[in-house]
Amino acid sequence: AQSVSQHNHHVILSEAASLELGCNYSYGGTVNLFWYVQYPGQHLQLLLKYFSGDPLVKGIKGFEAEFIKSKFSFNLRKPSVQWSDTAEYFCAVKSFSGGYNKLIFGAGTRLAVHP
Amino acid sequence: GAVVSQHPSWVICKSGTSVKIECRSLDFQATTMFWYRQFPKQSLMLMATSNEGSKATYEQGVEKDKFLINHASLTLSTLTVTSAHPEDSSFYICSAMTGGGYEQYFGPGTRLTVT
């Protein structure tokens, strides 16, 4: 079955620490990859997306992600987190194999940044 | 641009009654809209996909007679929860996509509480 896995369910960091959140997917063929953020009490916002081209994607607020096709991964990174990055982060994948074009979300990673 | 609104933002209803939630694309035409539900501290689960003027396609396990979806225009989709029960209490989120588009834009969500 097609799936999206986020390895870390809950991450706690101090301000200025580096962040890496893992995301793996099980789709074959062409994929579009996304990272969304949901701040407490707010709706989903797009952090960054990968459609094609340079596998290193830069998004808003200093986030970046790297698509590694051979590993079916799209990990999210930020060199130095801030308290305001406290939120839930969702990896999502849209596959176009066999007409399957649904956006499927991972379970999410809850990030808490302590000042 | 690409704003999606939902109404109401929260609703409380009694068990056995029906509730309608509206999803509107404010500044673009959405040929496809998606409905998700999100349980507390969990990911978004796709309920159904609707294309303007067509019947919605429901995900496995989602009761189409309970969750009625209507996508009557290019800017409006509605989700009606019929004969609501406490277990239907959840956060319902819609998203919209333009024709041929790859990116989905998310609404702010509607919190439904069934007493």
mmCIF file with all atom_site columns, C-alpha atoms in Angstrom:
data_model
loop_
_atom_site.group_PDB
_atom_site.id
_atom_site.type_symbol
_atom_site.label_atom_id
_atom_site.label_alt_id
_atom_site.label_comp_id
_atom_site.label_asym_id
_atom_site.label_entity_id
_atom_site.label_seq_id
_atom_site.pdbx_PDB_ins_code
_atom_site.Cartn_x
_atom_site.Cartn_y
_atom_site.Cartn_z
_atom_site.occupancy
_atom_site.B_iso_or_equiv
_atom_site.pdbx_formal_charge
_atom_site.auth_seq_id
_atom_site.auth_comp_id
_atom_site.auth_asym_id
_atom_site.auth_atom_id
_atom_site.pdbx_PDB_model_num
ATOM 1   C CA . ALA A 1 1   ? 0.000   0.000  0.000   1.00 0.00 ? 1   ALA A CA 1
ATOM 2   C CA . GLN A 1 2   ? 1.115   3.522  -0.686  1.00 0.00 ? 2   GLN A CA 1
ATOM 3   C CA . SER A 1 3   ? 2.280   5.244  2.458   1.00 0.00 ? 3   SER A CA 1
ATOM 4   C CA . VAL A 1 4   ? 4.212   8.159  3.883   1.00 0.00 ? 4   VAL A CA 1
ATOM 5   C CA . SER A 1 5   ? 6.326   7.618  6.992   1.00 0.00 ? 5   SER A CA 1
ATOM 6   C CA . GLN A 1 6   ? 7.606   10.261 9.345   1.00 0.00 ? 6   GLN A CA 1
ATOM 7   C CA . HIS A 1 7   ? 10.127  8.758  11.700  1.00 0.00 ? 7   HIS A CA 1
ATOM 8   C CA . ASN A 1 8   ? 9.953   11.233 14.546  1.00 0.00 ? 8   ASN A CA 1
ATOM 9   C CA . HIS A 1 9   ? 6.595   11.756 16.203  1.00 0.00 ? 9   HIS A CA 1
ATOM 10  C CA . HIS A 1 10  ? 7.813   14.212 18.792  1.00 0.00 ? 10  HIS A CA 1
ATOM 11  C CA . VAL A 1 11  ? 10.999  16.273 18.727  1.00 0.00 ? 11  VAL A CA 1
ATOM 12  C CA . ILE A 1 12  ? 12.206  18.613 21.447  1.00 0.00 ? 12  ILE A CA 1
ATOM 13  C CA . LEU A 1 13  ? 15.027  21.060 20.721  1.00 0.00 ? 13  LEU A CA 1
ATOM 14  C CA . SER A 1 14  ? 16.615  24.105 22.238  1.00 0.00 ? 14  SER A CA 1
ATOM 15  C CA . GLU A 1 15  ? 16.755  27.333 20.277  1.00 0.00 ? 15  GLU A CA 1
ATOM 16  C CA . ALA A 1 16  ? 19.634  27.498 17.771  1.00 0.00 ? 16  ALA A CA 1
ATOM 17  C CA . ALA A 1 17  ? 19.806  23.705 17.497  1.00 0.00 ? 17  ALA A CA 1
ATOM 18  C CA . SER A 1 18  ? 19.724  22.145 14.058  1.00 0.00 ? 18  SER A CA 1
ATOM 19  C CA . LEU A 1 19  ? 16.658  20.280 12.885  1.00 0.00 ? 19  LEU A CA 1
ATOM 20  C CA . GLU A 1 20  ? 16.183  17.341 10.585  1.00 0.00 ? 20  GLU A CA 1
ATOM 21  C CA . LEU A 1 21  ? 12.841  15.593 10.215  1.00 0.00 ? 21  LEU A CA 1
ATOM 22  C CA . GLY A 1 22  ? 12.702  12.378 8.273   1.00 0.00 ? 22  GLY A CA 1
ATOM 23  C CA . CYS A 1 23  ? 10.137  11.482 5.627   1.00 0.00 ? 23  CYS A CA 1
ATOM 24  C CA . ASN A 1 24  ? 10.001  8.367  3.475   1.00 0.00 ? 24  ASN A CA 1
ATOM 25  C CA . TYR A 1 25  ? 7.388   7.292  0.997   1.00 0.00 ? 25  TYR A CA 1
ATOM 26  C CA . SER A 1 26  ? 6.538   4.071  -0.748  1.00 0.00 ? 26  SER A CA 1
ATOM 27  C CA . TYR A 1 27  ? 5.239   5.278  -4.102  1.00 0.00 ? 27  TYR A CA 1
ATOM 28  C CA . GLY A 1 28  ? 6.823   4.417  -7.404  1.00 0.00 ? 28  GLY A CA 1
ATOM 29  C CA . GLY A 1 29  ? 7.045   6.632  -10.429 1.00 0.00 ? 29  GLY A CA 1
ATOM 30  C CA . THR A 1 30  ? 6.687   10.382 -10.539 1.00 0.00 ? 30  THR A CA 1
ATOM 31  C CA . VAL A 1 31  ? 5.920   12.092 -7.260  1.00 0.00 ? 31  VAL A CA 1
ATOM 32  C CA . ASN A 1 32  ? 5.362   15.587 -5.994  1.00 0.00 ? 32  ASN A CA 1
ATOM 33  C CA . LEU A 1 33  ? 6.562   16.133 -2.437  1.00 0.00 ? 33  LEU A CA 1
ATOM 34  C CA . PHE A 1 34  ? 5.459   18.665 0.138   1.00 0.00 ? 34  PHE A CA 1
ATOM 35  C CA . TRP A 1 35  ? 6.124   19.767 3.680   1.00 0.00 ? 35  TRP A CA 1
ATOM 36  C CA . TYR A 1 36  ? 3.333   21.547 5.517   1.00 0.00 ? 36  TYR A CA 1
ATOM 37  C CA . VAL A 1 37  ? 3.400   23.233 8.909   1.00 0.00 ? 37  VAL A CA 1
ATOM 38  C CA . GLN A 1 38  ? 0.506   23.656 11.311  1.00 0.00 ? 38  GLN A CA 1
ATOM 39  C CA . TYR A 1 39  ? 1.096   26.181 14.069  1.00 0.00 ? 39  TYR A CA 1
ATOM 40  C CA . PRO A 1 40  ? -0.998  25.779 17.222  1.00 0.00 ? 40  PRO A CA 1
ATOM 41  C CA . GLY A 1 41  ? -4.586  26.723 16.476  1.00 0.00 ? 41  GLY A CA 1
ATOM 42  C CA . GLN A 1 42  ? -3.867  27.576 12.858  1.00 0.00 ? 42  GLN A CA 1
ATOM 43  C CA . HIS A 1 43  ? -4.423  25.925 9.511   1.00 0.00 ? 43  HIS A CA 1
ATOM 44  C CA . LEU A 1 44  ? -1.968  24.126 7.312   1.00 0.00 ? 44  LEU A CA 1
ATOM 45  C CA . GLN A 1 45  ? 0.621   26.226 5.547   1.00 0.00 ? 45  GLN A CA 1
ATOM 46  C CA . LEU A 1 46  ? 2.920   25.107 2.774   1.00 0.00 ? 46  LEU A CA 1
ATOM 47  C CA . LEU A 1 47  ? 6.587   25.218 3.786   1.00 0.00 ? 47  LEU A CA 1
ATOM 48  C CA . LEU A 1 48  ? 8.082   23.960 0.568   1.00 0.00 ? 48  LEU A CA 1
ATOM 49  C CA . LYS A 1 49  ? 7.477   21.663 -2.355  1.00 0.00 ? 49  LYS A CA 1
ATOM 50  C CA . TYR A 1 50  ? 9.367   19.580 -4.864  1.00 0.00 ? 50  TYR A CA 1
ATOM 51  C CA . PHE A 1 51  ? 8.049   18.919 -8.341  1.00 0.00 ? 51  PHE A CA 1
ATOM 52  C CA . SER A 1 52  ? 11.200  18.419 -10.428 1.00 0.00 ? 52  SER A CA 1
ATOM 53  C CA . GLY A 1 53  ? 14.694  19.774 -10.995 1.00 0.00 ? 53  GLY A CA 1
ATOM 54  C CA . ASP A 1 54  ? 17.154  20.594 -8.230  1.00 0.00 ? 54  ASP A CA 1
ATOM 55  C CA . PRO A 1 55  ? 16.536  18.037 -5.473  1.00 0.00 ? 55  PRO A CA 1
ATOM 56  C CA . LEU A 1 56  ? 17.520  20.559 -2.801  1.00 0.00 ? 56  LEU A CA 1
ATOM 57  C CA . VAL A 1 57  ? 14.489  22.739 -2.238  1.00 0.00 ? 57  VAL A CA 1
ATOM 58  C CA . LYS A 1 58  ? 14.416  25.912 -0.204  1.00 0.00 ? 58  LYS A CA 1
ATOM 59  C CA . GLY A 1 59  ? 11.227  27.022 1.452   1.00 0.00 ? 59  GLY A CA 1
ATOM 60  C CA . ILE A 1 60  ? 9.972   29.755 3.715   1.00 0.00 ? 60  ILE A CA 1
ATOM 61  C CA . LYS A 1 61  ? 11.373  30.647 7.124   1.00 0.00 ? 61  LYS A CA 1
ATOM 62  C CA . GLY A 1 62  ? 14.788  29.133 6.446   1.00 0.00 ? 62  GLY A CA 1
ATOM 63  C CA . PHE A 1 63  ? 13.575  25.576 5.874   1.00 0.00 ? 63  PHE A CA 1
ATOM 64  C CA . GLU A 1 64  ? 14.950  23.330 3.162   1.00 0.00 ? 64  GLU A CA 1
ATOM 65  C CA . ALA A 1 65  ? 14.432  19.752 2.093   1.00 0.00 ? 65  ALA A CA 1
ATOM 66  C CA . GLU A 1 66  ? 16.355  17.293 -0.016  1.00 0.00 ? 66  GLU A CA 1
ATOM 67  C CA . PHE A 1 67  ? 14.736  14.782 -2.337  1.00 0.00 ? 67  PHE A CA 1
ATOM 68  C CA . ILE A 1 68  ? 16.776  11.581 -2.584  1.00 0.00 ? 68  ILE A CA 1
ATOM 69  C CA . LYS A 1 69  ? 15.034  9.420  -5.151  1.00 0.00 ? 69  LYS A CA 1
ATOM 70  C CA . SER A 1 70  ? 17.109  6.309  -4.466  1.00 0.00 ? 70  SER A CA 1
ATOM 71  C CA . LYS A 1 71  ? 16.107  6.420  -0.811  1.00 0.00 ? 71  LYS A CA 1
ATOM 72  C CA . PHE A 1 72  ? 12.492  7.509  -1.399  1.00 0.00 ? 72  PHE A CA 1
ATOM 73  C CA . SER A 1 73  ? 13.163  10.270 1.092   1.00 0.00 ? 73  SER A CA 1
ATOM 74  C CA . PHE A 1 74  ? 12.380  13.958 1.456   1.00 0.00 ? 74  PHE A CA 1
ATOM 75  C CA . ASN A 1 75  ? 13.867  15.093 4.751   1.00 0.00 ? 75  ASN A CA 1
ATOM 76  C CA . LEU A 1 76  ? 13.216  18.561 6.138   1.00 0.00 ? 76  LEU A CA 1
ATOM 77  C CA . ARG A 1 77  ? 16.069  20.596 7.602   1.00 0.00 ? 77  ARG A CA 1
ATOM 78  C CA . LYS A 1 78  ? 16.722  23.893 9.306   1.00 0.00 ? 78  LYS A CA 1
ATOM 79  C CA . PRO A 1 79  ? 20.193  24.890 10.534  1.00 0.00 ? 79  PRO A CA 1
ATOM 80  C CA . SER A 1 80  ? 19.014  26.867 13.553  1.00 0.00 ? 80  SER A CA 1
ATOM 81  C CA . VAL A 1 81  ? 15.517  26.620 14.986  1.00 0.00 ? 81  VAL A CA 1
ATOM 82  C CA . GLN A 1 82  ? 13.644  29.325 16.831  1.00 0.00 ? 82  GLN A CA 1
ATOM 83  C CA . TRP A 1 83  ? 10.980  29.162 19.503  1.00 0.00 ? 83  TRP A CA 1
ATOM 84  C CA . SER A 1 84  ? 8.472   30.289 16.868  1.00 0.00 ? 84  SER A CA 1
ATOM 85  C CA . ASP A 1 85  ? 9.113   27.070 14.925  1.00 0.00 ? 85  ASP A CA 1
ATOM 86  C CA . THR A 1 86  ? 7.146   25.169 17.544  1.00 0.00 ? 86  THR A CA 1
ATOM 87  C CA . ALA A 1 87  ? 4.459   23.481 15.458  1.00 0.00 ? 87  ALA A CA 1
ATOM 88  C CA . GLU A 1 88  ? 3.425   20.243 13.835  1.00 0.00 ? 88  GLU A CA 1
ATOM 89  C CA . TYR A 1 89  ? 5.089   19.336 10.567  1.00 0.00 ? 89  TYR A CA 1
ATOM 90  C CA . PHE A 1 90  ? 3.539   17.107 7.944   1.00 0.00 ? 90  PHE A CA 1
ATOM 91  C CA . CYS A 1 91  ? 5.212   15.477 4.987   1.00 0.00 ? 91  CYS A CA 1
ATOM 92  C CA . ALA A 1 92  ? 2.874   14.799 2.065   1.00 0.00 ? 92  ALA A CA 1
ATOM 93  C CA . VAL A 1 93  ? 3.253   13.006 -1.232  1.00 0.00 ? 93  VAL A CA 1
ATOM 94  C CA . LYS A 1 94  ? 1.243   13.136 -4.404  1.00 0.00 ? 94  LYS A CA 1
ATOM 95  C CA . SER A 1 95  ? 1.838   10.277 -6.790  1.00 0.00 ? 95  SER A CA 1
ATOM 96  C CA . PHE A 1 96  ? 0.836   10.158 -10.410 1.00 0.00 ? 96  PHE A CA 1
ATOM 97  C CA . SER A 1 97  ? 1.268   6.445  -10.920 1.00 0.00 ? 97  SER A CA 1
ATOM 98  C CA . GLY A 1 98  ? -1.686  4.746  -12.580 1.00 0.00 ? 98  GLY A CA 1
ATOM 99  C CA . GLY A 1 99  ? -3.869  7.820  -12.274 1.00 0.00 ? 99  GLY A CA 1
ATOM 100 C CA . TYR A 1 100 ? -3.471  7.888  -8.514  1.00 0.00 ? 100 TYR A CA 1
ATOM 101 C CA . ASN A 1 101 ? -3.195  11.584 -7.736  1.00 0.00 ? 101 ASN A CA 1
ATOM 102 C CA . LYS A 1 102 ? -4.166  11.945 -4.124  1.00 0.00 ? 102 LYS A CA 1
ATOM 103 C CA . LEU A 1 103 ? -2.164  13.927 -1.612  1.00 0.00 ? 103 LEU A CA 1
ATOM 104 C CA . ILE A 1 104 ? -1.355  11.571 1.227   1.00 0.00 ? 104 ILE A CA 1
ATOM 105 C CA . PHE A 1 105 ? -0.008  12.826 4.530   1.00 0.00 ? 105 PHE A CA 1
ATOM 106 C CA . GLY A 1 106 ? 2.417   11.352 6.972   1.00 0.00 ? 106 GLY A CA 1
ATOM 107 C CA . ALA A 1 107 ? 1.491   11.061 10.640  1.00 0.00 ? 107 ALA A CA 1
ATOM 108 C CA . GLY A 1 108 ? 3.153   14.343 11.490  1.00 0.00 ? 108 GLY A CA 1
ATOM 109 C CA . THR A 1 109 ? 6.005   15.389 13.763  1.00 0.00 ? 109 THR A CA 1
ATOM 110 C CA . ARG A 1 110 ? 5.328   17.626 16.708  1.00 0.00 ? 110 ARG A CA 1
ATOM 111 C CA . LEU A 1 111 ? 8.274   19.979 17.267  1.00 0.00 ? 111 LEU A CA 1
ATOM 112 C CA . ALA A 1 112 ? 8.730   21.822 20.536  1.00 0.00 ? 112 ALA A CA 1
ATOM 113 C CA . VAL A 1 113 ? 11.499  24.422 20.686  1.00 0.00 ? 113 VAL A CA 1
ATOM 114 C CA . HIS A 1 114 ? 12.526  25.597 24.111  1.00 0.00 ? 114 HIS A CA 1
ATOM 115 C CA . PRO A 1 115 ? 14.063  29.066 24.574  1.00 0.00 ? 115 PRO A CA 1
ATOM 116 C CA . GLY B 2 1   ? -3.762  34.618 -3.906  1.00 0.00 ? 1   GLY B CA 1
ATOM 117 C CA . ALA B 2 2   ? -5.054  31.020 -3.616  1.00 0.00 ? 2   ALA B CA 1
ATOM 118 C CA . VAL B 2 3   ? -7.205  31.520 -0.548  1.00 0.00 ? 3   VAL B CA 1
ATOM 119 C CA . VAL B 2 4   ? -9.617  28.876 0.650   1.00 0.00 ? 4   VAL B CA 1
ATOM 120 C CA . SER B 2 5   ? -12.225 29.648 3.257   1.00 0.00 ? 5   SER B CA 1
ATOM 121 C CA . GLN B 2 6   ? -14.449 27.429 5.331   1.00 0.00 ? 6   GLN B CA 1
ATOM 122 C CA . HIS B 2 7   ? -17.669 28.191 7.139   1.00 0.00 ? 7   HIS B CA 1
ATOM 123 C CA . PRO B 2 8   ? -18.386 27.779 9.924   1.00 0.00 ? 8   PRO B CA 1
ATOM 124 C CA . SER B 2 9   ? -15.050 27.671 11.728  1.00 0.00 ? 9   SER B CA 1
ATOM 125 C CA . TRP B 2 10  ? -16.643 25.717 14.545  1.00 0.00 ? 10  TRP B CA 1
ATOM 126 C CA . VAL B 2 11  ? -20.022 24.179 15.184  1.00 0.00 ? 11  VAL B CA 1
ATOM 127 C CA . ILE B 2 12  ? -21.678 22.321 18.021  1.00 0.00 ? 12  ILE B CA 1
ATOM 128 C CA . CYS B 2 13  ? -24.679 20.171 17.246  1.00 0.00 ? 13  CYS B CA 1
ATOM 129 C CA . LYS B 2 14  ? -26.811 17.585 18.948  1.00 0.00 ? 14  LYS B CA 1
ATOM 130 C CA . SER B 2 15  ? -26.605 13.915 18.134  1.00 0.00 ? 15  SER B CA 1
ATOM 131 C CA . GLY B 2 16  ? -28.928 12.978 15.285  1.00 0.00 ? 16  GLY B CA 1
ATOM 132 C CA . THR B 2 17  ? -28.905 16.337 13.559  1.00 0.00 ? 17  THR B CA 1
ATOM 133 C CA . SER B 2 18  ? -27.186 17.230 10.289  1.00 0.00 ? 18  SER B CA 1
ATOM 134 C CA . VAL B 2 19  ? -24.482 19.811 9.790   1.00 0.00 ? 19  VAL B CA 1
ATOM 135 C CA . LYS B 2 20  ? -23.333 21.471 6.572   1.00 0.00 ? 20  LYS B CA 1
ATOM 136 C CA . ILE B 2 21  ? -19.820 22.808 6.124   1.00 0.00 ? 21  ILE B CA 1
ATOM 137 C CA . GLU B 2 22  ? -18.945 25.090 3.235   1.00 0.00 ? 22  GLU B CA 1
ATOM 138 C CA . CYS B 2 23  ? -15.613 25.347 1.461   1.00 0.00 ? 23  CYS B CA 1
ATOM 139 C CA . ARG B 2 24  ? -14.952 28.205 -0.934  1.00 0.00 ? 24  ARG B CA 1
ATOM 140 C CA . SER B 2 25  ? -12.039 29.115 -3.161  1.00 0.00 ? 25  SER B CA 1
ATOM 141 C CA . LEU B 2 26  ? -12.002 32.888 -2.975  1.00 0.00 ? 26  LEU B CA 1
ATOM 142 C CA . ASP B 2 27  ? -9.703  33.938 -5.786  1.00 0.00 ? 27  ASP B CA 1
ATOM 143 C CA . PHE B 2 28  ? -9.415  30.976 -8.101  1.00 0.00 ? 28  PHE B CA 1
ATOM 144 C CA . GLN B 2 29  ? -11.553 28.325 -9.714  1.00 0.00 ? 29  GLN B CA 1
ATOM 145 C CA . ALA B 2 30  ? -11.221 24.940 -8.102  1.00 0.00 ? 30  ALA B CA 1
ATOM 146 C CA . THR B 2 31  ? -11.991 22.076 -10.415 1.00 0.00 ? 31  THR B CA 1
ATOM 147 C CA . THR B 2 32  ? -11.114 19.612 -7.681  1.00 0.00 ? 32  THR B CA 1
ATOM 148 C CA . MET B 2 33  ? -11.739 19.853 -3.966  1.00 0.00 ? 33  MET B CA 1
ATOM 149 C CA . PHE B 2 34  ? -10.737 17.473 -1.228  1.00 0.00 ? 34  PHE B CA 1
ATOM 150 C CA . TRP B 2 35  ? -12.184 16.845 2.209   1.00 0.00 ? 35  TRP B CA 1
ATOM 151 C CA . TYR B 2 36  ? -10.036 15.650 5.085   1.00 0.00 ? 36  TYR B CA 1
ATOM 152 C CA . ARG B 2 37  ? -10.663 14.965 8.722   1.00 0.00 ? 37  ARG B CA 1
ATOM 153 C CA . GLN B 2 38  ? -8.098  15.324 11.444  1.00 0.00 ? 38  GLN B CA 1
ATOM 154 C CA . PHE B 2 39  ? -8.436  13.746 14.862  1.00 0.00 ? 39  PHE B CA 1
ATOM 155 C CA . PRO B 2 40  ? -6.615  15.380 17.773  1.00 0.00 ? 40  PRO B CA 1
ATOM 156 C CA . LYS B 2 41  ? -2.859  14.976 17.518  1.00 0.00 ? 41  LYS B CA 1
ATOM 157 C CA . GLN B 2 42  ? -3.197  12.887 14.357  1.00 0.00 ? 42  GLN B CA 1
ATOM 158 C CA . SER B 2 43  ? -2.616  13.417 10.666  1.00 0.00 ? 43  SER B CA 1
ATOM 159 C CA . LEU B 2 44  ? -5.060  14.406 7.976   1.00 0.00 ? 44  LEU B CA 1
ATOM 160 C CA . MET B 2 45  ? -7.053  11.542 6.561   1.00 0.00 ? 45  MET B CA 1
ATOM 161 C CA . LEU B 2 46  ? -8.498  11.999 3.088   1.00 0.00 ? 46  LEU B CA 1
ATOM 162 C CA . MET B 2 47  ? -12.246 11.410 3.083   1.00 0.00 ? 47  MET B CA 1
ATOM 163 C CA . ALA B 2 48  ? -13.220 12.174 -0.483  1.00 0.00 ? 48  ALA B CA 1
ATOM 164 C CA . THR B 2 49  ? -12.305 13.932 -3.690  1.00 0.00 ? 49  THR B CA 1
ATOM 165 C CA . SER B 2 50  ? -14.855 15.934 -5.625  1.00 0.00 ? 50  SER B CA 1
ATOM 166 C CA . ASN B 2 51  ? -14.724 17.352 -9.097  1.00 0.00 ? 51  ASN B CA 1
ATOM 167 C CA . GLU B 2 52  ? -17.048 20.153 -10.103 1.00 0.00 ? 52  GLU B CA 1
ATOM 168 C CA . GLY B 2 53  ? -20.270 18.786 -11.508 1.00 0.00 ? 53  GLY B CA 1
ATOM 169 C CA . SER B 2 54  ? -19.437 15.149 -10.719 1.00 0.00 ? 54  SER B CA 1
ATOM 170 C CA . LYS B 2 55  ? -20.127 12.781 -7.881  1.00 0.00 ? 55  LYS B CA 1
ATOM 171 C CA . ALA B 2 56  ? -17.506 12.657 -5.202  1.00 0.00 ? 56  ALA B CA 1
ATOM 172 C CA . THR B 2 57  ? -15.088 9.755  -4.940  1.00 0.00 ? 57  THR B CA 1
ATOM 173 C CA . TYR B 2 58  ? -14.926 8.467  -1.388  1.00 0.00 ? 58  TYR B CA 1
ATOM 174 C CA . GLU B 2 59  ? -12.000 6.765  0.287   1.00 0.00 ? 59  GLU B CA 1
ATOM 175 C CA . GLN B 2 60  ? -12.380 3.254  1.546   1.00 0.00 ? 60  GLN B CA 1
ATOM 176 C CA . GLY B 2 61  ? -14.190 3.176  4.867   1.00 0.00 ? 61  GLY B CA 1
ATOM 177 C CA . VAL B 2 62  ? -15.888 6.556  4.458   1.00 0.00 ? 62  VAL B CA 1
ATOM 178 C CA . GLU B 2 63  ? -19.684 6.306  4.374   1.00 0.00 ? 63  GLU B CA 1
ATOM 179 C CA . LYS B 2 64  ? -20.923 8.288  1.398   1.00 0.00 ? 64  LYS B CA 1
ATOM 180 C CA . ASP B 2 65  ? -24.483 8.374  2.729   1.00 0.00 ? 65  ASP B CA 1
ATOM 181 C CA . LYS B 2 66  ? -23.272 9.904  5.972   1.00 0.00 ? 66  LYS B CA 1
ATOM 182 C CA . PHE B 2 67  ? -20.835 12.413 4.538   1.00 0.00 ? 67  PHE B CA 1
ATOM 183 C CA . LEU B 2 68  ? -22.610 14.036 1.614   1.00 0.00 ? 68  LEU B CA 1
ATOM 184 C CA . ILE B 2 69  ? -20.392 16.085 -0.645  1.00 0.00 ? 69  ILE B CA 1
ATOM 185 C CA . ASN B 2 70  ? -21.630 18.512 -3.240  1.00 0.00 ? 70  ASN B CA 1
ATOM 186 C CA . HIS B 2 71  ? -19.339 20.418 -5.598  1.00 0.00 ? 71  HIS B CA 1
ATOM 187 C CA . ALA B 2 72  ? -21.900 22.445 -7.458  1.00 0.00 ? 72  ALA B CA 1
ATOM 188 C CA . SER B 2 73  ? -19.678 25.247 -8.687  1.00 0.00 ? 73  SER B CA 1
ATOM 189 C CA . LEU B 2 74  ? -16.032 25.978 -9.354  1.00 0.00 ? 74  LEU B CA 1
ATOM 190 C CA . THR B 2 75  ? -15.754 27.919 -6.119  1.00 0.00 ? 75  THR B CA 1
ATOM 191 C CA . LEU B 2 76  ? -17.931 26.022 -3.661  1.00 0.00 ? 76  LEU B CA 1
ATOM 192 C CA . SER B 2 77  ? -18.015 22.557 -2.188  1.00 0.00 ? 77  SER B CA 1
ATOM 193 C CA . THR B 2 78  ? -20.131 21.480 0.761   1.00 0.00 ? 78  THR B CA 1
ATOM 194 C CA . LEU B 2 79  ? -19.812 18.613 3.203   1.00 0.00 ? 79  LEU B CA 1
ATOM 195 C CA . THR B 2 80  ? -22.946 17.593 5.051   1.00 0.00 ? 80  THR B CA 1
ATOM 196 C CA . VAL B 2 81  ? -22.581 15.306 8.032   1.00 0.00 ? 81  VAL B CA 1
ATOM 197 C CA . THR B 2 82  ? -25.942 13.580 8.308   1.00 0.00 ? 82  THR B CA 1
ATOM 198 C CA . SER B 2 83  ? -27.348 12.185 11.526  1.00 0.00 ? 83  SER B CA 1
ATOM 199 C CA . ALA B 2 84  ? -24.224 13.212 13.364  1.00 0.00 ? 84  ALA B CA 1
ATOM 200 C CA . HIS B 2 85  ? -22.967 11.203 16.313  1.00 0.00 ? 85  HIS B CA 1
ATOM 201 C CA . PRO B 2 86  ? -20.342 12.036 18.935  1.00 0.00 ? 86  PRO B CA 1
ATOM 202 C CA . GLU B 2 87  ? -17.779 9.905  17.091  1.00 0.00 ? 87  GLU B CA 1
ATOM 203 C CA . ASP B 2 88  ? -18.114 12.287 14.135  1.00 0.00 ? 88  ASP B CA 1
ATOM 204 C CA . SER B 2 89  ? -16.614 15.035 16.279  1.00 0.00 ? 89  SER B CA 1
ATOM 205 C CA . SER B 2 90  ? -13.444 16.051 14.512  1.00 0.00 ? 90  SER B CA 1
ATOM 206 C CA . PHE B 2 91  ? -11.634 18.757 12.619  1.00 0.00 ? 91  PHE B CA 1
ATOM 207 C CA . TYR B 2 92  ? -12.744 18.843 8.985   1.00 0.00 ? 92  TYR B CA 1
ATOM 208 C CA . ILE B 2 93  ? -10.435 20.472 6.464   1.00 0.00 ? 93  ILE B CA 1
ATOM 209 C CA . CYS B 2 94  ? -11.030 21.134 2.803   1.00 0.00 ? 94  CYS B CA 1
ATOM 210 C CA . SER B 2 95  ? -8.510  21.875 0.131   1.00 0.00 ? 95  SER B CA 1
ATOM 211 C CA . ALA B 2 96  ? -8.825  23.013 -3.441  1.00 0.00 ? 96  ALA B CA 1
ATOM 212 C CA . MET B 2 97  ? -6.844  22.575 -6.602  1.00 0.00 ? 97  MET B CA 1
ATOM 213 C CA . THR B 2 98  ? -7.046  24.258 -9.966  1.00 0.00 ? 98  THR B CA 1
ATOM 214 C CA . GLY B 2 99  ? -7.463  22.274 -13.155 1.00 0.00 ? 99  GLY B CA 1
ATOM 215 C CA . GLY B 2 100 ? -4.139  20.752 -14.131 1.00 0.00 ? 100 GLY B CA 1
ATOM 216 C CA . GLY B 2 101 ? -2.590  22.040 -10.948 1.00 0.00 ? 101 GLY B CA 1
ATOM 217 C CA . TYR B 2 102 ? -0.364  20.087 -8.624  1.00 0.00 ? 102 TYR B CA 1
ATOM 218 C CA . GLU B 2 103 ? -0.619  22.149 -5.490  1.00 0.00 ? 103 GLU B CA 1
ATOM 219 C CA . GLN B 2 104 ? -3.518  22.022 -3.075  1.00 0.00 ? 104 GLN B CA 1
ATOM 220 C CA . TYR B 2 105 ? -4.555  25.026 -1.042  1.00 0.00 ? 105 TYR B CA 1
ATOM 221 C CA . PHE B 2 106 ? -6.031  24.338 2.365   1.00 0.00 ? 106 PHE B CA 1
ATOM 222 C CA . GLY B 2 107 ? -8.857  25.943 4.240   1.00 0.00 ? 107 GLY B CA 1
ATOM 223 C CA . PRO B 2 108 ? -8.612  26.841 7.924   1.00 0.00 ? 108 PRO B CA 1
ATOM 224 C CA . GLY B 2 109 ? -10.754 23.890 8.990   1.00 0.00 ? 109 GLY B CA 1
ATOM 225 C CA . THR B 2 110 ? -14.049 23.447 10.800  1.00 0.00 ? 110 THR B CA 1
ATOM 226 C CA . ARG B 2 111 ? -14.196 21.974 14.260  1.00 0.00 ? 111 ARG B CA 1
ATOM 227 C CA . LEU B 2 112 ? -17.335 19.893 14.707  1.00 0.00 ? 112 LEU B CA 1
ATOM 228 C CA . THR B 2 113 ? -18.459 18.841 18.163  1.00 0.00 ? 113 THR B CA 1
ATOM 229 C CA . VAL B 2 114 ? -21.443 16.528 18.441  1.00 0.00 ? 114 VAL B CA 1
ATOM 230 C CA . THR B 2 115 ? -23.024 16.354 21.875  1.00 0.00 ? 115 THR B CA 1
#
